[in-house]
Coordinates of C-alpha atoms in Angstrom, one line a residue:
Chain A
X1 CA 45.0 67.4 22.8
X2 CA 48.8 67.3 22.5
X3 CA 49.6 67.4 18.8
X4 CA 51.3 64.4 17.5
X5 CA 52.1 65.6 14.1
X6 CA 53.1 63.2 11.3
X7 CA 54.3 66.2 9.3
X8 CA 56.7 67.1 12.1
X9 CA 57.9 63.5 12.0
X10 CA 59.1 64.1 8.4
X11 CA 60.5 67.4 9.6
X12 CA 62.2 65.5 12.4
X13 CA 63.5 62.9 10.1
X14 CA 65.1 65.6 7.9
X15 CA 66.4 67.2 11.0
X16 CA 67.9 63.9 12.2
X17 CA 69.9 63.6 9.0
X18 CA 72.2 66.3 10.4
X19 CA 72.5 68.4 7.3
X20 CA 74.6 71.1 8.6
X21 CA 74.0 73.8 6.0
X22 CA 70.2 73.8 6.6
X23 CA 68.9 76.7 8.7
X24 CA 66.8 76.1 11.7
X25 CA 63.5 76.4 9.8
X26 CA 64.9 74.4 6.9
X27 CA 63.4 70.9 7.8
X28 CA 59.9 72.3 8.2
X29 CA 59.9 74.1 4.9
X30 CA 61.5 71.1 3.2
X31 CA 58.9 68.8 4.6
X32 CA 56.1 71.1 3.4
X33 CA 57.6 71.3 -0.1
X34 CA 57.8 67.5 -0.3
X35 CA 54.1 67.4 0.7
X36 CA 53.2 70.0 -1.9
X37 CA 55.0 68.1 -4.7
X38 CA 53.3 64.8 -3.7
X39 CA 49.8 66.3 -3.4
X40 CA 50.0 68.3 -6.6
X41 CA 50.0 65.0 -8.4
X42 CA 47.2 63.6 -6.2
X43 CA 45.2 66.8 -6.9
X44 CA 45.7 67.1 -10.6
X45 CA 46.0 63.5 -11.8
X46 CA 42.7 62.1 -10.3
X47 CA 40.8 65.2 -11.4
X48 CA 42.0 64.6 -15.0
X49 CA 41.2 60.9 -14.8
X50 CA 37.7 61.5 -13.4
X51 CA 36.9 64.1 -16.0
X52 CA 37.7 61.5 -18.6
X53 CA 35.8 58.8 -16.6
X54 CA 32.8 61.1 -16.4
X55 CA 32.7 61.5 -20.2
X56 CA 33.2 57.8 -20.8
X57 CA 30.7 56.6 -18.2
X58 CA 28.1 59.1 -19.3
X59 CA 28.6 58.1 -22.9
X60 CA 28.1 54.4 -22.1
X61 CA 25.0 55.2 -20.0
X62 CA 23.6 57.1 -23.0
X63 CA 24.6 54.3 -25.4
X64 CA 27.3 56.4 -27.1
X65 CA 31.1 55.8 -27.3
X66 CA 32.5 58.9 -25.8
X67 CA 36.1 59.9 -26.4
X68 CA 37.8 57.2 -28.5
X69 CA 40.8 58.8 -30.3
X70 CA 43.3 60.7 -28.2
X71 CA 45.9 58.5 -26.6
X72 CA 45.1 55.3 -28.4
X73 CA 42.4 53.1 -26.9
X74 CA 39.5 54.5 -24.9
X75 CA 40.6 58.1 -25.5
X76 CA 42.4 58.2 -22.1
X77 CA 44.4 61.3 -22.9
X78 CA 41.3 63.3 -23.7
X79 CA 41.6 65.5 -20.6
X80 CA 45.1 66.4 -21.4
X81 CA 44.2 67.3 -25.0
X82 CA 41.3 69.4 -23.8
X83 CA 43.7 71.2 -21.4
X84 CA 46.1 72.0 -24.2
X85 CA 43.2 73.2 -26.4
X86 CA 41.8 75.4 -23.7
X87 CA 45.3 77.0 -23.1
X88 CA 45.1 78.4 -26.7
X89 CA 41.7 80.0 -26.1
X90 CA 41.3 83.7 -25.7
X91 CA 41.1 84.8 -22.0
X92 CA 38.1 87.0 -22.0
X93 CA 36.4 89.1 -19.3
X94 CA 33.1 90.7 -20.2
X95 CA 33.0 94.5 -20.3
X96 CA 30.3 94.6 -17.6
X97 CA 32.2 92.3 -15.2
X98 CA 34.1 93.1 -12.1
X99 CA 37.4 92.2 -13.6
X100 CA 39.4 91.7 -10.4
X101 CA 36.9 89.4 -8.8
X102 CA 36.2 87.7 -12.1
X103 CA 39.9 86.7 -12.4
X104 CA 40.2 85.9 -8.7
X105 CA 37.4 83.4 -8.5
X106 CA 39.2 80.4 -10.1
X107 CA 42.1 80.9 -7.7
X108 CA 39.8 80.6 -4.7
X109 CA 38.1 77.5 -6.1
X110 CA 41.4 75.7 -6.8
X111 CA 43.2 76.8 -3.7
X112 CA 40.4 75.9 -1.4
X113 CA 40.1 72.4 -2.9
X114 CA 43.8 71.9 -2.9
X115 CA 44.4 73.0 0.7
X116 CA 41.8 70.5 1.9
X117 CA 44.0 67.7 0.5
X118 CA 46.7 68.4 3.1
X119 CA 44.5 66.9 5.8
X120 CA 43.7 63.7 3.9
X121 CA 45.5 60.5 5.1
X122 CA 46.2 58.5 2.0
X123 CA 47.5 55.6 4.0
X124 CA 48.4 54.9 7.6
X125 CA 50.3 58.0 8.6
X126 CA 50.6 59.4 5.1
X127 CA 49.1 62.8 5.6
X128 CA 50.7 66.2 5.1
X129 CA 49.3 67.8 8.3
X130 CA 48.1 65.2 10.8
X131 CA 46.2 67.3 13.3
X132 CA 44.0 66.1 16.1
X133 CA 41.2 68.3 14.6
X134 CA 42.0 67.3 11.0
X135 CA 38.4 66.5 10.1
X136 CA 37.1 69.8 11.4
X137 CA 39.7 71.9 9.6
X138 CA 39.4 69.9 6.4
X139 CA 35.6 70.5 6.2
X140 CA 36.1 74.2 7.0
X141 CA 38.7 74.6 4.3
X142 CA 36.7 72.7 1.7
X143 CA 33.6 74.8 2.3
X144 CA 35.6 77.9 1.2
X145 CA 35.3 76.6 -2.3
X146 CA 31.7 77.9 -2.5
X147 CA 33.1 81.4 -1.9
X148 CA 34.8 81.2 -5.3
X149 CA 31.6 80.0 -7.0
X150 CA 29.6 82.8 -5.5
X151 CA 32.2 85.4 -6.4
X152 CA 32.3 84.0 -10.0
X153 CA 28.6 84.3 -10.2
X154 CA 28.5 87.8 -8.8
X155 CA 31.4 89.3 -10.7
X156 CA 30.5 88.0 -14.2
X157 CA 28.0 90.8 -14.7
X158 CA 25.5 88.4 -16.2
X159 CA 22.0 87.6 -14.9
X160 CA 22.5 83.9 -15.5
X161 CA 25.7 83.9 -13.5
X162 CA 24.2 86.0 -10.7
X163 CA 21.3 83.5 -10.4
X164 CA 23.6 80.6 -10.5
X165 CA 25.9 82.0 -7.8
X166 CA 22.9 82.9 -5.6
X167 CA 21.5 79.4 -5.9
X168 CA 24.8 77.9 -5.0
X169 CA 25.0 80.1 -2.0
X170 CA 21.4 79.1 -0.9
X171 CA 22.2 75.5 -1.6
X172 CA 25.5 75.5 0.3
X173 CA 24.2 77.2 3.4
X174 CA 21.5 74.5 3.7
X175 CA 23.6 71.4 2.8
X176 CA 26.5 72.3 5.1
X177 CA 24.2 71.4 8.0
X178 CA 23.5 67.8 7.3
X179 CA 27.1 67.4 6.0
X180 CA 28.4 68.7 9.3
X181 CA 26.0 66.7 11.4
X182 CA 26.8 63.4 9.7
X183 CA 30.5 64.1 9.9
X184 CA 30.1 64.4 13.6
X185 CA 28.7 60.9 13.8
X186 CA 32.0 59.0 13.1
X187 CA 33.6 61.3 15.6
X188 CA 31.1 60.3 18.3
X189 CA 31.9 56.6 17.5
X190 CA 35.7 57.1 17.3
X191 CA 36.1 59.7 20.0
X192 CA 38.7 61.6 17.9
X193 CA 38.8 64.0 15.0
X194 CA 42.2 62.8 13.9
X195 CA 41.5 61.3 10.5
X196 CA 44.4 58.9 10.7
X197 CA 43.2 57.5 14.0
X198 CA 39.6 57.2 12.6
X199 CA 41.0 55.2 9.7
X200 CA 43.1 52.9 11.9
X201 CA 40.2 52.2 14.2
X202 CA 38.4 50.5 11.3
X203 CA 41.1 47.8 10.9
X204 CA 39.9 44.2 10.9
X205 CA 36.9 42.6 9.2
X206 CA 34.4 44.5 7.2
X207 CA 32.0 44.9 10.1
X208 CA 34.6 47.0 11.9
X209 CA 34.0 49.7 9.3
X210 CA 32.1 52.6 10.9
X211 CA 29.4 52.3 8.3
X212 CA 28.4 48.9 9.8
X213 CA 29.0 50.0 13.4
X214 CA 25.3 50.5 14.2
X215 CA 22.1 51.2 12.3
X216 CA 22.6 54.9 12.7
X217 CA 26.0 55.1 11.2
X218 CA 24.8 53.0 8.3
X219 CA 22.1 55.5 7.5
X220 CA 24.4 58.4 8.3
X221 CA 26.8 57.4 5.5
X222 CA 24.0 57.8 2.9
X223 CA 23.0 61.2 4.3
X224 CA 26.7 62.2 4.2
X225 CA 26.9 61.0 0.6
X226 CA 23.9 63.0 -0.5
X227 CA 25.1 66.1 1.3
X228 CA 28.5 65.8 -0.4
X229 CA 26.8 65.5 -3.8
X230 CA 25.0 68.7 -3.0
X231 CA 28.0 70.5 -1.6
X232 CA 30.0 69.7 -4.8
X233 CA 27.0 70.9 -6.9
X234 CA 26.8 67.5 -8.5
X235 CA 23.6 66.4 -10.3
X236 CA 20.9 66.1 -9.2
X237 CA 21.8 69.2 -7.2
X238 CA 23.7 71.1 -9.9
X239 CA 21.4 74.0 -9.8
X240 CA 24.3 76.5 -9.9
X241 CA 25.0 75.4 -13.5
X242 CA 21.6 74.1 -14.6
X243 CA 22.4 74.3 -18.3
X244 CA 18.8 73.8 -19.3
X245 CA 17.6 76.9 -17.4
X246 CA 20.6 79.1 -16.7
X247 CA 22.7 78.5 -19.8
X248 CA 25.7 77.5 -17.7
X249 CA 25.0 79.3 -14.4
X250 CA 28.0 80.8 -12.7
X251 CA 30.4 79.9 -15.5
X252 CA 28.4 81.4 -18.3
X253 CA 30.8 84.2 -18.9
X254 CA 34.0 82.2 -18.4
X255 CA 36.0 80.9 -21.3
X256 CA 39.2 79.1 -22.1
X257 CA 41.5 78.0 -19.3
X258 CA 39.7 79.9 -16.5
X259 CA 36.6 78.0 -17.4
X260 CA 38.3 74.7 -17.1
X261 CA 39.7 75.5 -13.7
X262 CA 36.2 75.3 -12.2
X263 CA 36.0 71.8 -13.4
X264 CA 39.4 70.9 -12.1
X265 CA 38.3 72.2 -8.7
X266 CA 35.0 70.4 -8.9
X267 CA 36.5 67.0 -9.8
X268 CA 39.3 67.3 -7.2
X269 CA 36.6 68.2 -4.6
X270 CA 34.6 65.2 -5.7
X271 CA 37.6 63.0 -5.1
X272 CA 38.3 64.7 -1.8
X273 CA 34.8 64.2 -0.4
X274 CA 34.8 60.6 -1.6
X275 CA 38.1 60.0 0.1
X276 CA 36.7 61.6 3.3
X277 CA 33.7 59.3 3.1
X278 CA 36.1 56.4 2.8
X279 CA 38.1 57.4 5.8
X280 CA 35.1 58.2 7.9
X281 CA 32.9 55.3 7.1
X282 CA 34.4 52.8 4.7
X283 CA 37.5 51.5 6.4
X284 CA 40.1 53.9 5.0
X285 CA 43.1 52.0 3.7
X286 CA 42.1 48.6 5.1
X287 CA 40.7 45.9 2.9
X288 CA 37.9 44.8 5.3
X289 CA 39.3 41.2 5.2
X290 CA 41.3 40.8 8.4
X291 CA 43.5 37.9 7.4
X292 CA 44.5 39.8 4.2
X293 CA 45.4 42.9 6.1
X294 CA 47.3 40.9 8.7
X295 CA 49.2 39.2 6.0
X296 CA 50.2 42.6 4.5
X297 CA 51.3 43.8 7.9
X298 CA 53.3 40.6 8.5
X299 CA 55.1 41.1 5.2
X300 CA 55.8 44.7 6.2
X301 CA 57.4 43.5 9.4
X302 CA 59.5 40.8 7.8
X303 CA 61.2 42.4 4.9
X304 CA 63.4 45.5 4.1
X305 CA 61.3 48.6 3.4
X306 CA 58.3 46.5 4.3
X307 CA 56.5 49.3 6.1
X308 CA 56.8 51.4 3.0
X309 CA 55.4 48.6 0.8
X310 CA 52.5 48.0 3.2
X311 CA 51.6 51.7 3.1
X312 CA 51.7 51.8 -0.7
X313 CA 49.3 48.8 -0.8
X314 CA 47.1 50.7 1.7
X315 CA 47.2 53.7 -0.5
X316 CA 46.1 51.7 -3.5
X317 CA 43.2 50.3 -1.6
X318 CA 42.2 53.7 -0.4
X319 CA 42.4 55.2 -3.9
X320 CA 40.4 52.3 -5.4
X321 CA 37.7 52.8 -2.7
X322 CA 37.6 56.5 -3.4
X323 CA 37.4 56.0 -7.1
X324 CA 34.5 53.7 -6.7
X325 CA 32.6 56.3 -4.7
X326 CA 33.5 58.9 -7.4
X327 CA 32.1 56.5 -10.0
X328 CA 28.9 56.3 -7.9
X329 CA 28.7 60.1 -8.0
X330 CA 29.0 60.0 -11.8
X331 CA 26.5 57.2 -12.1
X332 CA 24.0 59.2 -9.9
X333 CA 24.5 62.3 -12.1
X334 CA 23.6 60.5 -15.3
X335 CA 20.7 58.6 -13.8
X336 CA 18.7 61.1 -11.9
X337 CA 17.1 64.2 -13.4
X338 CA 17.9 67.6 -11.9
X339 CA 15.7 68.8 -9.1
X340 CA 14.0 72.1 -9.0
X341 CA 15.5 74.7 -6.7
X342 CA 12.5 74.5 -4.3
X343 CA 12.7 70.7 -4.3
X344 CA 16.4 71.0 -3.5
X345 CA 15.8 73.2 -0.5
X346 CA 12.9 71.0 0.7
X347 CA 15.0 67.9 0.4
X348 CA 17.6 69.4 2.6
X349 CA 15.7 71.5 5.1
X350 CA 12.7 69.3 5.6
X351 CA 14.2 65.8 5.1
X352 CA 18.0 65.7 5.5
X353 CA 18.3 68.0 8.4
X354 CA 15.7 66.3 10.6
X355 CA 17.1 62.9 9.5
X356 CA 20.6 64.0 10.4
X357 CA 19.5 65.3 13.8
X358 CA 17.7 62.0 14.5
X359 CA 20.7 60.0 13.5
X360 CA 23.0 62.1 15.7
X361 CA 20.8 61.5 18.7
X362 CA 20.5 57.9 17.8
X363 CA 24.2 57.3 17.5
X364 CA 24.7 59.1 20.8
X365 CA 22.1 57.1 22.6
X366 CA 22.9 53.7 21.1
X367 CA 26.1 52.9 23.2
X368 CA 24.7 54.6 26.3
X369 CA 21.5 52.5 26.3
X370 CA 23.4 49.3 25.5
X371 CA 25.9 49.8 28.3
X372 CA 23.1 50.6 30.7
X373 CA 20.9 47.7 29.8
X374 CA 23.4 45.0 28.6
X375 CA 26.5 46.2 30.3
X376 CA 28.5 46.5 27.1
X377 CA 28.7 49.1 24.4
X378 CA 28.2 46.7 21.5
X379 CA 25.4 44.3 20.6
X380 CA 27.8 41.4 20.3
X381 CA 29.4 39.9 23.3
X382 CA 33.1 39.3 23.6
X383 CA 35.9 41.6 24.7
X384 CA 37.6 42.0 21.4
X385 CA 34.8 44.0 19.8
X386 CA 34.8 46.9 22.3
X387 CA 35.5 50.1 20.4
X388 CA 38.0 51.3 23.1
X389 CA 40.3 48.4 22.3
X390 CA 40.8 49.7 18.8
X391 CA 41.9 53.2 19.7
X392 CA 45.5 53.5 18.7
X393 CA 48.1 54.2 21.3
X394 CA 50.2 57.3 20.3
X395 CA 53.7 56.1 19.5
X396 CA 55.7 59.2 19.8
X397 CA 55.4 62.7 21.1
X398 CA 56.2 65.1 18.3
X399 CA 59.0 67.1 19.9
X400 CA 60.9 64.4 21.7
X401 CA 60.9 62.0 18.8
X402 CA 64.2 60.5 17.8
X403 CA 64.0 57.9 15.0
X404 CA 66.1 54.8 15.5
X405 CA 66.9 52.0 13.0
X406 CA 63.8 49.8 12.6
X407 CA 61.5 52.3 14.2
X408 CA 58.1 52.1 12.5
X409 CA 57.5 55.8 12.5
X410 CA 60.9 56.5 11.0
X411 CA 60.3 54.1 8.3
X412 CA 57.0 55.7 7.5
X413 CA 58.6 59.1 7.4
X414 CA 61.2 57.8 5.0
X415 CA 58.5 56.8 2.5
X416 CA 57.6 60.1 0.9
X417 CA 61.3 60.6 0.3
X418 CA 61.4 57.4 -1.7
X419 CA 58.6 58.6 -3.9
X420 CA 60.3 61.8 -4.6
X421 CA 63.2 60.2 -6.3
Chain B
X1 CA 50.6 75.8 14.6
X2 CA 53.6 77.1 12.8
X3 CA 53.6 73.9 10.8
X4 CA 50.0 74.3 9.8
X5 CA 50.4 78.0 8.9
X6 CA 53.4 77.2 6.8
X7 CA 51.7 74.4 5.0
X8 CA 48.7 76.7 4.3
X9 CA 51.1 79.3 2.9
X10 CA 53.0 76.9 0.7
X11 CA 49.9 75.1 -0.5
X12 CA 48.2 78.4 -1.4
X13 CA 51.2 79.6 -3.3
X14 CA 51.9 76.2 -5.0
X15 CA 48.2 75.6 -5.8
X16 CA 47.7 79.0 -7.4
X17 CA 51.0 79.0 -9.2
X18 CA 50.9 75.4 -10.5
X19 CA 47.3 75.2 -11.5
X20 CA 46.3 78.8 -12.4
X21 CA 49.2 81.2 -12.8
X22 CA 51.6 79.0 -14.7
X23 CA 49.1 77.7 -17.3
X24 CA 47.7 81.2 -17.9
X25 CA 51.2 82.6 -18.3
X26 CA 52.0 79.8 -20.9
X27 CA 48.7 80.6 -22.5
X28 CA 49.7 84.2 -22.8
X29 CA 52.2 83.2 -25.5
X30 CA 49.9 81.0 -27.6
X31 CA 46.5 82.4 -27.3
X32 CA 45.0 85.3 -29.3
X33 CA 44.0 88.5 -27.6
X34 CA 41.6 90.5 -29.8
X35 CA 38.5 91.5 -27.8
X36 CA 35.7 93.1 -29.8
X37 CA 32.6 94.8 -28.4
X38 CA 30.6 91.8 -29.4
X39 CA 32.9 89.4 -27.7
X40 CA 33.0 91.2 -24.4
X41 CA 29.3 91.8 -24.3
X42 CA 27.3 90.1 -21.6
X43 CA 25.7 86.9 -22.9
X44 CA 21.9 87.0 -22.8
X45 CA 21.0 84.4 -25.4
X46 CA 22.1 86.4 -28.4
X47 CA 19.8 89.4 -27.6
X48 CA 21.2 92.8 -26.7
X49 CA 21.5 93.0 -22.9
X50 CA 18.6 94.8 -21.2
X51 CA 19.5 96.9 -18.3
X52 CA 22.2 96.2 -15.7
X53 CA 23.0 92.7 -14.7
X54 CA 23.0 93.5 -11.1
X55 CA 19.3 93.2 -10.8
X56 CA 17.3 93.2 -7.6
X57 CA 15.7 90.0 -6.6
X58 CA 14.1 88.3 -3.7
X59 CA 16.7 86.8 -1.4
X60 CA 14.4 84.1 -0.3
X61 CA 17.0 82.2 1.6
X62 CA 17.8 85.0 4.0
X63 CA 16.1 83.2 6.9
X64 CA 17.7 80.0 5.8
X65 CA 21.1 81.7 5.9
X66 CA 20.3 82.9 9.4
X67 CA 19.3 79.3 10.3
X68 CA 22.6 78.1 8.8
X69 CA 24.7 80.4 10.9
X70 CA 23.0 79.1 14.1
X71 CA 23.2 75.5 13.0
X72 CA 26.8 75.6 11.8
X73 CA 28.0 77.2 15.0
X74 CA 26.1 74.5 16.8
X75 CA 27.8 71.8 14.7
X76 CA 31.2 73.4 15.3
X77 CA 30.6 73.0 19.0
X78 CA 29.5 69.4 18.5
X79 CA 32.9 68.3 17.3
X80 CA 34.9 68.9 20.5
X81 CA 32.0 67.6 22.5
X82 CA 31.8 64.4 20.3
X83 CA 35.5 63.6 21.0
X84 CA 35.0 63.7 24.7
X85 CA 31.7 61.9 24.6
X86 CA 33.1 59.2 22.3
X87 CA 36.1 58.7 24.7
X88 CA 33.8 58.5 27.7
X89 CA 31.4 55.9 26.1
X90 CA 34.4 53.8 25.0
X91 CA 35.7 53.9 28.6
X92 CA 32.2 53.0 29.9
X93 CA 32.6 49.5 28.4
X94 CA 33.5 47.2 31.4
X95 CA 35.1 44.7 29.0
X96 CA 38.1 46.9 28.3
X97 CA 41.6 45.7 29.1
X98 CA 43.7 47.8 31.5
X99 CA 46.0 48.8 28.7
X100 CA 43.2 50.2 26.5
X101 CA 41.7 51.9 29.6
X102 CA 44.9 53.7 30.4
X103 CA 45.3 54.8 26.8
X104 CA 41.8 56.1 26.7
X105 CA 42.1 57.9 30.0
X106 CA 45.3 59.6 28.7
X107 CA 43.4 60.7 25.6
X108 CA 40.3 61.8 27.5
X109 CA 42.1 64.0 30.0
X110 CA 44.7 65.3 27.4
X111 CA 47.6 63.8 29.3
X112 CA 51.0 62.8 27.8
X113 CA 50.9 59.1 26.6
X114 CA 51.7 56.7 29.4
X115 CA 50.9 59.1 32.2
X116 CA 47.9 57.2 33.6
X117 CA 48.6 54.2 35.8
X118 CA 46.3 51.4 36.9
X119 CA 45.4 53.4 40.0
X120 CA 44.5 56.6 38.3
X121 CA 42.6 55.2 35.3
X122 CA 38.9 56.0 34.9
X123 CA 36.6 53.2 35.9
X124 CA 33.7 52.1 33.7
X125 CA 31.0 53.3 36.1
X126 CA 32.6 56.8 36.4
X127 CA 33.0 57.0 32.6
X128 CA 29.3 56.0 32.2
X129 CA 28.3 58.7 34.5
X130 CA 30.4 61.2 32.6
X131 CA 28.9 60.0 29.3
X132 CA 25.3 60.4 30.6
X133 CA 26.2 63.9 31.9
X134 CA 27.6 64.7 28.5
X135 CA 24.4 63.5 26.9
X136 CA 22.3 65.7 29.2
X137 CA 24.5 68.7 28.3
X138 CA 24.1 68.2 24.5
X139 CA 20.4 67.5 24.9
X140 CA 19.8 70.9 26.4
X141 CA 22.0 72.5 23.8
X142 CA 20.3 70.6 21.0
X143 CA 16.8 71.2 22.3
X144 CA 17.2 74.9 22.2
X145 CA 18.2 74.7 18.5
X146 CA 15.4 72.3 17.7
X147 CA 12.8 74.6 19.2
X148 CA 14.1 77.4 16.9
X149 CA 14.1 75.1 14.0
X150 CA 10.5 74.0 14.7
X151 CA 9.5 77.7 14.9
X152 CA 11.1 78.6 11.6
X153 CA 9.4 75.5 10.0
X154 CA 6.0 76.4 11.4
X155 CA 6.4 80.0 10.3
X156 CA 6.9 78.8 6.7
X157 CA 10.4 80.2 6.3
X158 CA 11.7 76.9 5.0
X159 CA 9.3 77.0 2.0
X160 CA 11.1 78.2 -1.0
X161 CA 7.9 78.9 -2.8
X162 CA 5.8 80.8 -0.4
X163 CA 2.1 80.3 -0.7
X164 CA 1.2 83.8 -1.7
X165 CA -2.5 83.1 -1.5
X166 CA -2.2 82.0 2.1
X167 CA -0.1 85.1 2.9
X168 CA -2.7 87.4 1.4
X169 CA -5.5 85.5 3.3
X170 CA -3.6 85.8 6.5
X171 CA -3.0 89.6 5.9
X172 CA -6.8 90.0 5.2
X173 CA -7.7 88.2 8.4
X174 CA -5.3 90.3 10.4
X175 CA -6.6 93.5 8.9
X176 CA -10.2 92.5 9.6
X177 CA -9.3 91.6 13.1
X178 CA -7.5 94.9 13.6
X179 CA -10.5 96.9 12.3
X180 CA -12.9 94.8 14.5

């Protein structure tokens, strides 16, 4: 499809400012730098908060207090304090390890998780690279993270690490399949891989969310969630670490700050897959209450900077939904015992893969059979509920886009600028 | 494409510098650096390490990995198919307004927004036919994969713990058959 890039709208917006001293490639680079600065905070901050949340939630589940001292109440600065402590720890590489790969592994984990963030729409139109194949590229980039884990396991020169890395490889190659298959399901419903469009198509009441679209998408969400748990090596699928059997699995030989980077990557990836689940199934940045959303949008149209305010509200909704999903992941981790490796593989290959295949066929056949039998693609009658009515009309073409005062797209583009100041 | 490549470049540089390189450089000034033979020894629960760590072990997931390659390539082909199929099923709904139908036709045939007119837009019956054809295509594609999956399952390659007794029994039977 013809790319309608939101990133190039920021580029075009900078271009339209007529800054004479900028070279021809200046606006593109400037836009990318703005995106990096914004996303660095969205990568690091939630990760730190969720590490704290994990400790606090696990403590409460186990009837303990968890961190209480650092930063006053609730120990909310614990992650930062840990980071400072870990900075002062010796940076060791075992004598038997492959030093180059050993040092390289954390880079791969961090960079893969971070690059996936550039495809994530945080609010309507707020995405660094809005591609028409955004979902596809995001999944591809995120799955590179496993490479870092396998390299870490292999290069450590420890048997524990080697087994941890190999388990992770085995687990990942099997769980990518149900993950991919269930990620196709919203694409079948929406008819687009553009994450921003998928999010916008779920505007309206809560039953417009794709998770409630039909019985197959409803089940697909849970398969997707389980597969993301496994792909992030979260309990009950944390066989790569498995502290009760493999000491610490692939991170046995890591110490100090390099050790903590794996956790930063893991928690950021947790946030990412939750956010992806929210965009694909749980209505993205819409509240699910149509009058409320319409009220927000009407405010946006009526006042100065309204579009920006509406998108900030949307982002808050989006972040809250993602945080809830992350909390469910944490809850699951401290509730279920770890599976054995053969149980993990059986769960995936003999249960999740056939279920995902069935759901895929179901979601494909559902509208076809309905339209052939009932003459409409939804169970409910009425013209407003047709999925095709919700497909957004592309506003602008990237290369002939000239923002004008009051233009919605131009206002959107202005928004990241505001945050930068 | 240039935009995407540039973003990747800047994100990789910024991610590795901000999260890994910079903290490690700062750490360089505050952390101790005094490795001893005990410290850099491989951890094996406090015992002296026995042999090399690069041990040989059974890669039991080899067939699973092969299966994954096939499956993942398959899923990669599902994505573009799903966009077209999704568009076609949306168009197949006769309740659609003309405006939505023109928009969807533009998207389906990869036209510039606003190209399609009321005369050229895809009718519901044509779209339905297209969707059924798409379904037939993916069914053939999917069936081939499922046959392979069923074969691998039947062969027992999906079992992480192979039944050794069963394998030995099978081998004995095969040997007795060959001798007879």
